[in-house]
mmCIF file of C-alpha atoms in Angstrom:
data_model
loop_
_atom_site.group_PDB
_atom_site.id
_atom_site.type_symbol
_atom_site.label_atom_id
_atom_site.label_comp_id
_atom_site.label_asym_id
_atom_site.label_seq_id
_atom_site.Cartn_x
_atom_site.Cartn_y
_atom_site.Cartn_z
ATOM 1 C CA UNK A 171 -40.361 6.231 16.369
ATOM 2 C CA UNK A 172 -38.185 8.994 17.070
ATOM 3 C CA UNK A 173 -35.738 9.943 13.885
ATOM 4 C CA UNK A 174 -31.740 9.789 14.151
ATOM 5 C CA UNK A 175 -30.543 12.947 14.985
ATOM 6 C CA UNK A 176 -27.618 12.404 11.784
ATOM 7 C CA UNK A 177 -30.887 13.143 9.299
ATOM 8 C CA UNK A 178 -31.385 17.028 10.679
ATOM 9 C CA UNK A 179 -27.969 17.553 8.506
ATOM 10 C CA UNK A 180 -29.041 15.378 5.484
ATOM 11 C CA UNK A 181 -32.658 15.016 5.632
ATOM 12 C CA UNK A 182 -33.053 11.311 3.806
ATOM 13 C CA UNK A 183 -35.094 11.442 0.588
ATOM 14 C CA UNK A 184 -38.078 9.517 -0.033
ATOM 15 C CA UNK A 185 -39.452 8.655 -3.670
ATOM 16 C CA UNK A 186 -43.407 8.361 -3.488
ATOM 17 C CA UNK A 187 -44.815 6.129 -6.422
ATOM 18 C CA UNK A 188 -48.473 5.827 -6.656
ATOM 19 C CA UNK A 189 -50.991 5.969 -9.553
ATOM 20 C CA UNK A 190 -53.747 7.272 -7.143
ATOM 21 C CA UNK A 191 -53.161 11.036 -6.737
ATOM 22 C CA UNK A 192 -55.108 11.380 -3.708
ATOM 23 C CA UNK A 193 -53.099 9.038 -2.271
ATOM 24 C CA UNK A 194 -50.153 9.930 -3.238
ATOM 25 C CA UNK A 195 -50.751 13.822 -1.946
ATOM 26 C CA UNK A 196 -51.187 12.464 1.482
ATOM 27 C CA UNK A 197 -48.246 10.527 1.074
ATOM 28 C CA UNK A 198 -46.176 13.418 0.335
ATOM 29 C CA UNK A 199 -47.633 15.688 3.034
ATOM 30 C CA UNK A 200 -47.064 13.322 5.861
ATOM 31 C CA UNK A 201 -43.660 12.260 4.906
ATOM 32 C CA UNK A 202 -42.881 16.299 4.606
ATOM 33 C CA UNK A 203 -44.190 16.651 8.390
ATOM 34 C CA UNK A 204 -41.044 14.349 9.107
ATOM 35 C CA UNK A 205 -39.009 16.134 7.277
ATOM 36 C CA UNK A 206 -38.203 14.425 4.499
ATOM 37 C CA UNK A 207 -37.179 15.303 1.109
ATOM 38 C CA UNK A 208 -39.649 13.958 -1.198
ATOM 39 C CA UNK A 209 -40.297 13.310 -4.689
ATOM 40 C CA UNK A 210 -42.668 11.590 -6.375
ATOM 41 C CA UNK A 211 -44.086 9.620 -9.643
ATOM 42 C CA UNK A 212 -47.498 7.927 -10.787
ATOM 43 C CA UNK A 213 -46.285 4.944 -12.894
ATOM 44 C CA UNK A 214 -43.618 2.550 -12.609
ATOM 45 C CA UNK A 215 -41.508 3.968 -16.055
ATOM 46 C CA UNK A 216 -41.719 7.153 -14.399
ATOM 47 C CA UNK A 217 -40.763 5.712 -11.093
ATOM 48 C CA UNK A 218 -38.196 4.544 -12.835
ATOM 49 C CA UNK A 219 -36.687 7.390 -14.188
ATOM 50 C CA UNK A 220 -36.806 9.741 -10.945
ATOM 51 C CA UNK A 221 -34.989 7.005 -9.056
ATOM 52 C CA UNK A 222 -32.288 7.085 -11.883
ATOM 53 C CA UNK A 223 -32.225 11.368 -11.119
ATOM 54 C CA UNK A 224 -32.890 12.002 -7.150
ATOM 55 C CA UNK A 225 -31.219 8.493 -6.011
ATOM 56 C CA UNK A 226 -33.622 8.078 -3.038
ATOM 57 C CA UNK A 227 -32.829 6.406 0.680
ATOM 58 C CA UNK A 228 -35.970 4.964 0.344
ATOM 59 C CA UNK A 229 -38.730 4.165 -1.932
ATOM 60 C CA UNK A 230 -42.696 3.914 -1.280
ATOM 61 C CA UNK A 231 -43.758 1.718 -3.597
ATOM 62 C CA UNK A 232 -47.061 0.736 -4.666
ATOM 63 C CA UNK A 233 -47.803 -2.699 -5.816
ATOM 64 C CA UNK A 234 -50.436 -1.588 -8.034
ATOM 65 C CA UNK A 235 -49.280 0.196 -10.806
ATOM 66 C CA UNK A 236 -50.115 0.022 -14.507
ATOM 67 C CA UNK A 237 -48.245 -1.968 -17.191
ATOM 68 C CA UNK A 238 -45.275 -1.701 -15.067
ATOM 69 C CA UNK A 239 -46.490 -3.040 -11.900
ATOM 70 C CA UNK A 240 -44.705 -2.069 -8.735
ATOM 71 C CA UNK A 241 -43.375 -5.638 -8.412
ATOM 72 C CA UNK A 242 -41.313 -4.903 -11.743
ATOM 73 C CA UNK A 243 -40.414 -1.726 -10.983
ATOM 74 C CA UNK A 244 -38.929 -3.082 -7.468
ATOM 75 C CA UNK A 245 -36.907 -5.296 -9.425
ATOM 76 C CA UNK A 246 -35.653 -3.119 -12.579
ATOM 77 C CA UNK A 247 -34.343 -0.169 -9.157
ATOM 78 C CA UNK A 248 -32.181 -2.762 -7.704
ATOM 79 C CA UNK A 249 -31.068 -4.306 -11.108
ATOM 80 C CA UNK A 250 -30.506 -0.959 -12.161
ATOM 81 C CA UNK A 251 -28.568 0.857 -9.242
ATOM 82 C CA UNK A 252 -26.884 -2.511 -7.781
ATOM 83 C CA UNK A 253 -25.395 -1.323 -4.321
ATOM 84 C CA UNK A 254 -26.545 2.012 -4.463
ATOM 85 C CA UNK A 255 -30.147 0.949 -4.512
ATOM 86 C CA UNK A 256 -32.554 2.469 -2.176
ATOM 87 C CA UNK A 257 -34.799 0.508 0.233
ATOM 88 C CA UNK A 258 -38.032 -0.664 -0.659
ATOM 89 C CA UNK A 259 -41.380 -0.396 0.988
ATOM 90 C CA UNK A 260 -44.206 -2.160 -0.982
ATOM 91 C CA UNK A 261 -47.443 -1.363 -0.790
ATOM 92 C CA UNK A 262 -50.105 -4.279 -0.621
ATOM 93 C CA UNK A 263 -53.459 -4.315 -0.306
ATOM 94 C CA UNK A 264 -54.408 -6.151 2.857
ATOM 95 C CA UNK A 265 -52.276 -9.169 3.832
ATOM 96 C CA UNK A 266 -52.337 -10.648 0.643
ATOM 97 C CA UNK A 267 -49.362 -13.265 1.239
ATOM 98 C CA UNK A 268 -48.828 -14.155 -2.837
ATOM 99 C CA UNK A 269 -47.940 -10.353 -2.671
ATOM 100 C CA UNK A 270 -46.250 -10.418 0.292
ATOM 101 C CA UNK A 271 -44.009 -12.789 -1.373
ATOM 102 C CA UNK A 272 -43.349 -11.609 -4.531
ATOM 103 C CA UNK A 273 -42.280 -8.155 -3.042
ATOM 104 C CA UNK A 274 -39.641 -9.651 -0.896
ATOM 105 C CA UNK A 275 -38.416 -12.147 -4.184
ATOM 106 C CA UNK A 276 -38.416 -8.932 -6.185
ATOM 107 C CA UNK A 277 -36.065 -7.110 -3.304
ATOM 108 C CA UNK A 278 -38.830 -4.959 -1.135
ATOM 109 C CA UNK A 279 -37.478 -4.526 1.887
ATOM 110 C CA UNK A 280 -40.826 -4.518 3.720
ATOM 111 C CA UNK A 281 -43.915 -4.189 2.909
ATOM 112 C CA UNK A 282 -46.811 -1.704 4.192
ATOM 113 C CA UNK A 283 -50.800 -3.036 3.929
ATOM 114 C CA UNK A 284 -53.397 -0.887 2.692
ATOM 115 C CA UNK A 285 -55.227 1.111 3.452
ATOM 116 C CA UNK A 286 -52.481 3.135 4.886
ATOM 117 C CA UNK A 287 -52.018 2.986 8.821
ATOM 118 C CA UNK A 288 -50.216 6.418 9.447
ATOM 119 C CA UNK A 289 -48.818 5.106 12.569
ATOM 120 C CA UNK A 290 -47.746 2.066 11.533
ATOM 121 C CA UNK A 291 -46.406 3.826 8.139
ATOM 122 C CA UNK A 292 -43.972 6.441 10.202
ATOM 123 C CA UNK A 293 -42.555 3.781 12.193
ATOM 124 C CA UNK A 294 -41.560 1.488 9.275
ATOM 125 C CA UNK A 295 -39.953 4.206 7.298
ATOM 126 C CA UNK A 296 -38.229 5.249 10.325
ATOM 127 C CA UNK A 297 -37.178 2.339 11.508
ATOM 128 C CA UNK A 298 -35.937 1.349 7.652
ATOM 129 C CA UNK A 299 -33.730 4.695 7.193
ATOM 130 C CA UNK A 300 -32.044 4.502 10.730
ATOM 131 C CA UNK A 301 -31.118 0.894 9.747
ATOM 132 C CA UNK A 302 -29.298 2.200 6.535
ATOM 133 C CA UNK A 303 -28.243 5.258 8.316
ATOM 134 C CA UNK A 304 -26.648 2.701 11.147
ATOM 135 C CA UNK A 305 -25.372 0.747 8.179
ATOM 136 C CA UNK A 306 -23.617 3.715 6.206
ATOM 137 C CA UNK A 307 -22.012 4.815 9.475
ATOM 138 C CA UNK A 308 -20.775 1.060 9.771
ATOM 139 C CA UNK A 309 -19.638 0.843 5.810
ATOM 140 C CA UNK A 310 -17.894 4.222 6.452
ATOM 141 C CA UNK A 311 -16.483 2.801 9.726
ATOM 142 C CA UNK A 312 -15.213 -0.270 8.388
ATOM 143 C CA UNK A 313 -13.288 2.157 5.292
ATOM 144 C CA UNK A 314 -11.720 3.904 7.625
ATOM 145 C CA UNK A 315 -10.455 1.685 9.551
ATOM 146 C CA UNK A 316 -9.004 -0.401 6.212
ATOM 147 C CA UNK A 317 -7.314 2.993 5.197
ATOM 148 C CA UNK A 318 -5.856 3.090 8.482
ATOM 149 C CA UNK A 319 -4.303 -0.359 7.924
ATOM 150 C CA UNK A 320 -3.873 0.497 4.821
ATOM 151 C CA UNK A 321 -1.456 3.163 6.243
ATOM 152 C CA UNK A 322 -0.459 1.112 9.575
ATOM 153 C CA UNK A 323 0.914 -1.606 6.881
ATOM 154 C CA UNK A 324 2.564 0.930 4.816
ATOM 155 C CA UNK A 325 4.517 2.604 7.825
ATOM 156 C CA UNK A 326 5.388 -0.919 9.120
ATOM 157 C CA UNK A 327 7.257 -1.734 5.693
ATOM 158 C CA UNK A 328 8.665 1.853 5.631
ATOM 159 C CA UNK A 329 10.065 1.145 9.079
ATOM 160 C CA UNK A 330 11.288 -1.875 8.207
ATOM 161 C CA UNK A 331 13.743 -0.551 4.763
ATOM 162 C CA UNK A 332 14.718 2.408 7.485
ATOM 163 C CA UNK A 333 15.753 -0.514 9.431
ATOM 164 C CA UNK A 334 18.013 -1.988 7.070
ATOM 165 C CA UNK A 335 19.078 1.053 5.258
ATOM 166 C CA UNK A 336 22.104 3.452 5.981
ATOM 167 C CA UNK A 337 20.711 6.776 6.340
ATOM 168 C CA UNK A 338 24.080 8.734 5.324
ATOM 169 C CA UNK A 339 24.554 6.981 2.632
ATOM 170 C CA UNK A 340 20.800 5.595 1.390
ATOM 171 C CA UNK A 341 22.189 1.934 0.596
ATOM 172 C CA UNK A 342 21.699 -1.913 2.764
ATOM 173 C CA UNK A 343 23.373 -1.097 5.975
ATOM 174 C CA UNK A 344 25.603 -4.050 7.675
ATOM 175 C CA UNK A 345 22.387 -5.653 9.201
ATOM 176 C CA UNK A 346 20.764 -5.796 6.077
ATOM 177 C CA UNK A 347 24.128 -6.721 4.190
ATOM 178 C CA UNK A 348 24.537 -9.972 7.061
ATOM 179 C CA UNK A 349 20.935 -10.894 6.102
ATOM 180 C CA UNK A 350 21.480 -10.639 2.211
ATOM 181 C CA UNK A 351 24.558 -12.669 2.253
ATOM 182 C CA UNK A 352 23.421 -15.559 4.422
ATOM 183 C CA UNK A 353 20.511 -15.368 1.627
ATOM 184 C CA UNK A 354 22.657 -16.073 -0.850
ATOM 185 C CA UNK A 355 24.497 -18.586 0.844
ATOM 186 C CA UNK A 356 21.736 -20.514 1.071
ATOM 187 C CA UNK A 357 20.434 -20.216 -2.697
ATOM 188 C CA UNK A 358 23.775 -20.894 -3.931
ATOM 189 C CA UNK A 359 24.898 -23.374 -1.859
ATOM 190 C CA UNK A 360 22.088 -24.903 -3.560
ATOM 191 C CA UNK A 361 22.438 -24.179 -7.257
ATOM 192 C CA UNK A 362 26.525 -25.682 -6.641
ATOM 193 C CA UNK A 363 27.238 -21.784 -8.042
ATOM 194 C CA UNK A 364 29.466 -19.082 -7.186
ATOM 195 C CA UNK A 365 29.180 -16.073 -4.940
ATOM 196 C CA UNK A 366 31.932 -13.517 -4.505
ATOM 197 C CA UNK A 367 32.422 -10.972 -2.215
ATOM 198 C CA UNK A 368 34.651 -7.421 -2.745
ATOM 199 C CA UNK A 369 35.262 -5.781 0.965
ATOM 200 C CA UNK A 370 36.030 -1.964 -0.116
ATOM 201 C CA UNK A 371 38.095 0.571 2.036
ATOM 202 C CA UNK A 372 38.580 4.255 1.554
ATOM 203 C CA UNK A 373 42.324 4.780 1.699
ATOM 204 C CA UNK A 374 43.335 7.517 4.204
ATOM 205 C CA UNK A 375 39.838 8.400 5.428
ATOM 206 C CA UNK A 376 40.693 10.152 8.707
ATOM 207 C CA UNK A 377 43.264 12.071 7.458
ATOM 208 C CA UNK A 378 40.447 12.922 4.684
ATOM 209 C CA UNK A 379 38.178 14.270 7.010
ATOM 210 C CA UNK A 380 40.335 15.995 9.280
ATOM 211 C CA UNK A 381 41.928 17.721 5.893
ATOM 212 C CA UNK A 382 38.302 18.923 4.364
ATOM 213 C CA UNK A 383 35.813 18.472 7.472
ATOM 214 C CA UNK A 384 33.244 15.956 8.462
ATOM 215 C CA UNK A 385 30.819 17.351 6.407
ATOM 216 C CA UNK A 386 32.853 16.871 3.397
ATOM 217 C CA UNK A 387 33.911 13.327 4.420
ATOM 218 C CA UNK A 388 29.975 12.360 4.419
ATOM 219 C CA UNK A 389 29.650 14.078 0.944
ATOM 220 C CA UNK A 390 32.898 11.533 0.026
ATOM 221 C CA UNK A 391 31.165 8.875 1.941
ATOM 222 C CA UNK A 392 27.718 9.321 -0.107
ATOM 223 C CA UNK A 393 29.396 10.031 -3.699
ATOM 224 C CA UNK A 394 31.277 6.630 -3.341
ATOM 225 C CA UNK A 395 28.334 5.002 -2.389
ATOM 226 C CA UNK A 396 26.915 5.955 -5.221
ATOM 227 C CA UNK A 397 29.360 4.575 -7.452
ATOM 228 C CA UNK A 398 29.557 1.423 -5.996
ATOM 229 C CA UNK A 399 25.357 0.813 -6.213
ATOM 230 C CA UNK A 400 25.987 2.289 -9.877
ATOM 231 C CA UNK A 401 28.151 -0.437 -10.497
ATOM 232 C CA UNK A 402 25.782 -3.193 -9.370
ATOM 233 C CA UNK A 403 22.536 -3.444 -11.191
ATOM 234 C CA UNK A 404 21.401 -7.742 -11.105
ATOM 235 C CA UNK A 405 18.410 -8.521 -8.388
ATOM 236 C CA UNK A 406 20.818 -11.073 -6.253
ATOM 237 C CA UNK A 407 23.494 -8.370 -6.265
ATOM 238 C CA UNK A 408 23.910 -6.220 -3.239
ATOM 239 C CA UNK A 409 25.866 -2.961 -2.125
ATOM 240 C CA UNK A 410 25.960 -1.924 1.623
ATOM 241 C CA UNK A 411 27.618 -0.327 4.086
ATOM 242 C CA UNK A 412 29.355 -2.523 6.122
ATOM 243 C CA UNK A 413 31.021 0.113 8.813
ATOM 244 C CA UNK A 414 32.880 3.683 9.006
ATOM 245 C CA UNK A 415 34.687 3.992 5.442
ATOM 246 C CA UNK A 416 34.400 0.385 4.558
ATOM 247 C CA UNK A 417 31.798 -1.180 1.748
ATOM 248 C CA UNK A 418 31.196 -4.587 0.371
ATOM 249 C CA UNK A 419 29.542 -5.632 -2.510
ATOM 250 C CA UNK A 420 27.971 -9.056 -2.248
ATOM 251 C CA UNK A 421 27.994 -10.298 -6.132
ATOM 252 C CA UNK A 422 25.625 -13.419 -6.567
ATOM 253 C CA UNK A 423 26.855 -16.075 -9.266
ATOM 254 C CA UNK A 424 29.550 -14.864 -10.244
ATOM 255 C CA UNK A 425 33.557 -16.412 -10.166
ATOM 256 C CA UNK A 426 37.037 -14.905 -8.941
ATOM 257 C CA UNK A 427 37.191 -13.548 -12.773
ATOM 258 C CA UNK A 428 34.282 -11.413 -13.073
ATOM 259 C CA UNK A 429 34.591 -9.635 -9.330
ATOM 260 C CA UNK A 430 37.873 -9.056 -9.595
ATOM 261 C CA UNK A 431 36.984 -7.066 -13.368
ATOM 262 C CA UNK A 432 34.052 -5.248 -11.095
ATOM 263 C CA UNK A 433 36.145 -4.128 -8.232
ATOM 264 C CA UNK A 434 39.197 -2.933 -10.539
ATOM 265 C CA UNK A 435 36.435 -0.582 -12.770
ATOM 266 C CA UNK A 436 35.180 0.310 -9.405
ATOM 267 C CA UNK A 437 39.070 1.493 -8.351
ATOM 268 C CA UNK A 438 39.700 3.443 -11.658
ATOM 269 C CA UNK A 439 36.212 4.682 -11.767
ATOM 270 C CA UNK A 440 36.764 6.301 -8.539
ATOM 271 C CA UNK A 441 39.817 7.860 -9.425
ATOM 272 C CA UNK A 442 38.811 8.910 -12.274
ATOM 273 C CA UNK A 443 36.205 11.236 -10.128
ATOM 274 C CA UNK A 444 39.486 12.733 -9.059
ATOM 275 C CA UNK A 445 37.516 13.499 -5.686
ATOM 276 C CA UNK A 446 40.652 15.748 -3.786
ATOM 277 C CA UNK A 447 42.953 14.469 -1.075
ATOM 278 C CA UNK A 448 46.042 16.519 -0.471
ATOM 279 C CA UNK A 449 47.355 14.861 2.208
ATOM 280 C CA UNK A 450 46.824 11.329 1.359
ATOM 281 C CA UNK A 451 50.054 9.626 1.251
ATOM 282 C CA UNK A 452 50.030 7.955 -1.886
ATOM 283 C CA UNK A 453 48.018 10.244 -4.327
ATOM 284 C CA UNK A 454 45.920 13.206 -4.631
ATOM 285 C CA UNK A 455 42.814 12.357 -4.857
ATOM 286 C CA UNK A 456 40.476 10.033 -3.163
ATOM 287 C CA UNK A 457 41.228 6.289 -3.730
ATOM 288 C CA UNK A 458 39.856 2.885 -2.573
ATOM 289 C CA UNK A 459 41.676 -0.539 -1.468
ATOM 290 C CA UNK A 460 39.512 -3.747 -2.046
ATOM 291 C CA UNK A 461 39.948 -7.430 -1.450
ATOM 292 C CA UNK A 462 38.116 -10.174 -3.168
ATOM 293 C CA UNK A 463 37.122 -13.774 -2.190
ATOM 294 C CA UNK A 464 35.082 -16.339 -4.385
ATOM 295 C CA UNK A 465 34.151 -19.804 -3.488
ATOM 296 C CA UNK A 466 31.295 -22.196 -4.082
ATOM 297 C CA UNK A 467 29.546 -22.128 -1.090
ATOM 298 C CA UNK A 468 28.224 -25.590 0.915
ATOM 299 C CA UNK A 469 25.688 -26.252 3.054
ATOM 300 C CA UNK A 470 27.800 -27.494 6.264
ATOM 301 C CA UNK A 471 30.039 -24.228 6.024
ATOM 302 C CA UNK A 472 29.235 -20.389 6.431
ATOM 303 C CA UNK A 473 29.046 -17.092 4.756
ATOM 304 C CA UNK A 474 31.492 -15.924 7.648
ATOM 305 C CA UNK A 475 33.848 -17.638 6.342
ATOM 306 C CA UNK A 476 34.073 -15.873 2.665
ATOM 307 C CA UNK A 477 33.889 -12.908 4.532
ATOM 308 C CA UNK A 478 37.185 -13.588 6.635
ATOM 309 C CA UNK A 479 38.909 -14.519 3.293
ATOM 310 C CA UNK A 480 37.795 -11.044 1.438
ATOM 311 C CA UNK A 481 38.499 -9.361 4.667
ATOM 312 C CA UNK A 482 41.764 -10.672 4.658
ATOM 313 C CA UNK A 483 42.635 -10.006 0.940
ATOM 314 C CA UNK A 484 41.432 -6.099 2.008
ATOM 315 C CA UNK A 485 43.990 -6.104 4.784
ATOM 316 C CA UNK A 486 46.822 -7.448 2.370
ATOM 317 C CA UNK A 487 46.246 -4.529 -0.072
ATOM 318 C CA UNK A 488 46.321 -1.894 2.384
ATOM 319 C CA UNK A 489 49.609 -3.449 4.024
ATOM 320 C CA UNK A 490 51.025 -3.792 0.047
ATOM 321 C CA UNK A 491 50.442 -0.103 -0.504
ATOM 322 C CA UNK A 492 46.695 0.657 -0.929
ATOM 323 C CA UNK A 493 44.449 1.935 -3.694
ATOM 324 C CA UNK A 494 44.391 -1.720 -5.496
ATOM 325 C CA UNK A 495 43.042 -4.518 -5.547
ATOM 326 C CA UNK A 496 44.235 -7.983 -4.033
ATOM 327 C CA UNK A 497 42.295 -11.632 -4.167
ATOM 328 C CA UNK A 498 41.909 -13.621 -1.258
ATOM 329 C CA UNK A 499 44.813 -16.470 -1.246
ATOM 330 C CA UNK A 500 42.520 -19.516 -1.032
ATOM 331 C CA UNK A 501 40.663 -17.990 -4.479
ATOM 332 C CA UNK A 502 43.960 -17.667 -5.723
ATOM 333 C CA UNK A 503 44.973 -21.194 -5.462
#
């Protein structure tokens, strides 16, 4: 049987354990004419211990053996090295079938009569250590291709946050925001609990950048996000982007009272950043208008429709003056 071609860079290593020396030496010689690495023991403790050391592909392994017969030792190798244990290939005098059996029950994975067809003994060994060889490649195969799903999988997901994520600014873009707040929508509309919603505007943006630069616009754009995801810190709590200079903060159970405290901390909190803005009209230093809305939501309405209301309570603070903060009319009621 002709040998894999793979074993001319690893030669496989055979462990030769046989009590009869002659044996044994002709063993070793015709297993080195294939090439092989060889060792070899005369008893089954010592056969032990060698496989323990040199971790064979393959051990020849007579039946025969004293006090630790090579049915025991067959056994205590693959109860000792578990997954890493090398194949088998009992030797039997004859066709005895008891033998036969109890070699296979103990884990041989073939057996070999004696005496010792040389023929028949090359073809068996070869034919065993291709099959692992064949079966490595496949193990090795089959690891690879779970790391590369492994990595397909990760990419996927990482795709997927750069899908909902603002790259200027790092936080939920306005898809991701839409999703989020229909979310909570849902949940809430549920629990019969509250969800607010603060719609944030830089005041005097353009005039910002064309004062300082679009570069230092996206530096104002990035700082405030900051602030705002700063602000928020529960799980059901969200910060995004929601277009241009604008942010909203969805804020999950929680009433008129406690976003309107948010959004006013997130107001003085900006200004108190004292970010510069020379030509804004109303101050000198980088400011924010917000509108709130708060409602209970209910399963035959829509999250569109708290977003209208905060939208419109943003609109009536930048018509009363910007940099405060106005509630929706309907939460005000």
């Amino acid at each position: 049987m002709s040998r894999n071609p793979e074993f001319k860079k690893k030669p496989p290593f055979i462990l030769i354990v046989d009590e009869d020396a002659s044996r044994r030496g002709l063993l070793v010689r015709a297993m080195q004419n294939e090439e092989y690495g060889v060792f070899e023991a005369s008893n089954g403790e010592e056969g032990l211990k060698r496989a323990r050391e040199c971790k064979p592909d393959l051990v020849l392994l007579d039946a025969d053996l004293p006090i630790l017969d090579g049915f025991e030792c067959c056994g205590q190798i693959q109860s000792m090295m578990g997954e890493t244990a090398p194949a088998i290939l009992m030797m039997i005098v004859g066709n005895d079938n008891a033998a036969i059996d109890r070699a296979f029950e103990a884990g041989a994975t073939d057996f070999l009569s004696k005496p010792i067809h040389w023929t028949v003994l090359r073809q068996r060994v070869g034919r065993i250590l291709a099959s692992r060889w064949a079966i490595a490649q496949l193990q090795r195969q089959i690891q690879r291709e779970h790391l590369l799903t492994e990595q397909l999988e990760r990419a996927n997901q990482q795709l997927q946050r750069l899908a909902l994520i603002d790259r200027l600014t790092q936080i939920a873009n306005r898809r991701y925001f839409d999703q989020h707040l229909s979310q909570q929508w849902n949940q809430l509309a549920r629990e019969e609990s509250s969800l607010s919603l603060i719609m944030c505007d830089i005041d005097w943006f353009k005039s910002y950048n064309d004062t300082y630069g679009h570069q230092a616009g996206d530096e104002c754009l990035q700082t405030i996000a900051n602030l705002l995801s700063d602000s928020v810190k529960r799980a059901g709590d969200l910060v995004a982007r929601y277009g241009g200079e604008e942010f909203a903060i969805v804020l999950s159970h929680t009433d008129t009272k406690g976003a309107l405290q948010l959004a006013e901390s997130i107001r003085e909190t900006l200004k108190e950043r004292a970010i510069p803005h020379k030509n804004s009209p109303i101050n000198d230093v980088v400011t924010l208008s917000l509108g709130v809305a708060s409602m209970i939501p209910t399963p035959k309405s829509s999250a569109n429709k708290l977003i209208a209301e905060a939208d419109d309570a943003l609109y009536q603070a930048k018509e009363s003056g910007r940099d405060m903060t106005c509630l929706a009319q309907s939460t005000a009621t």
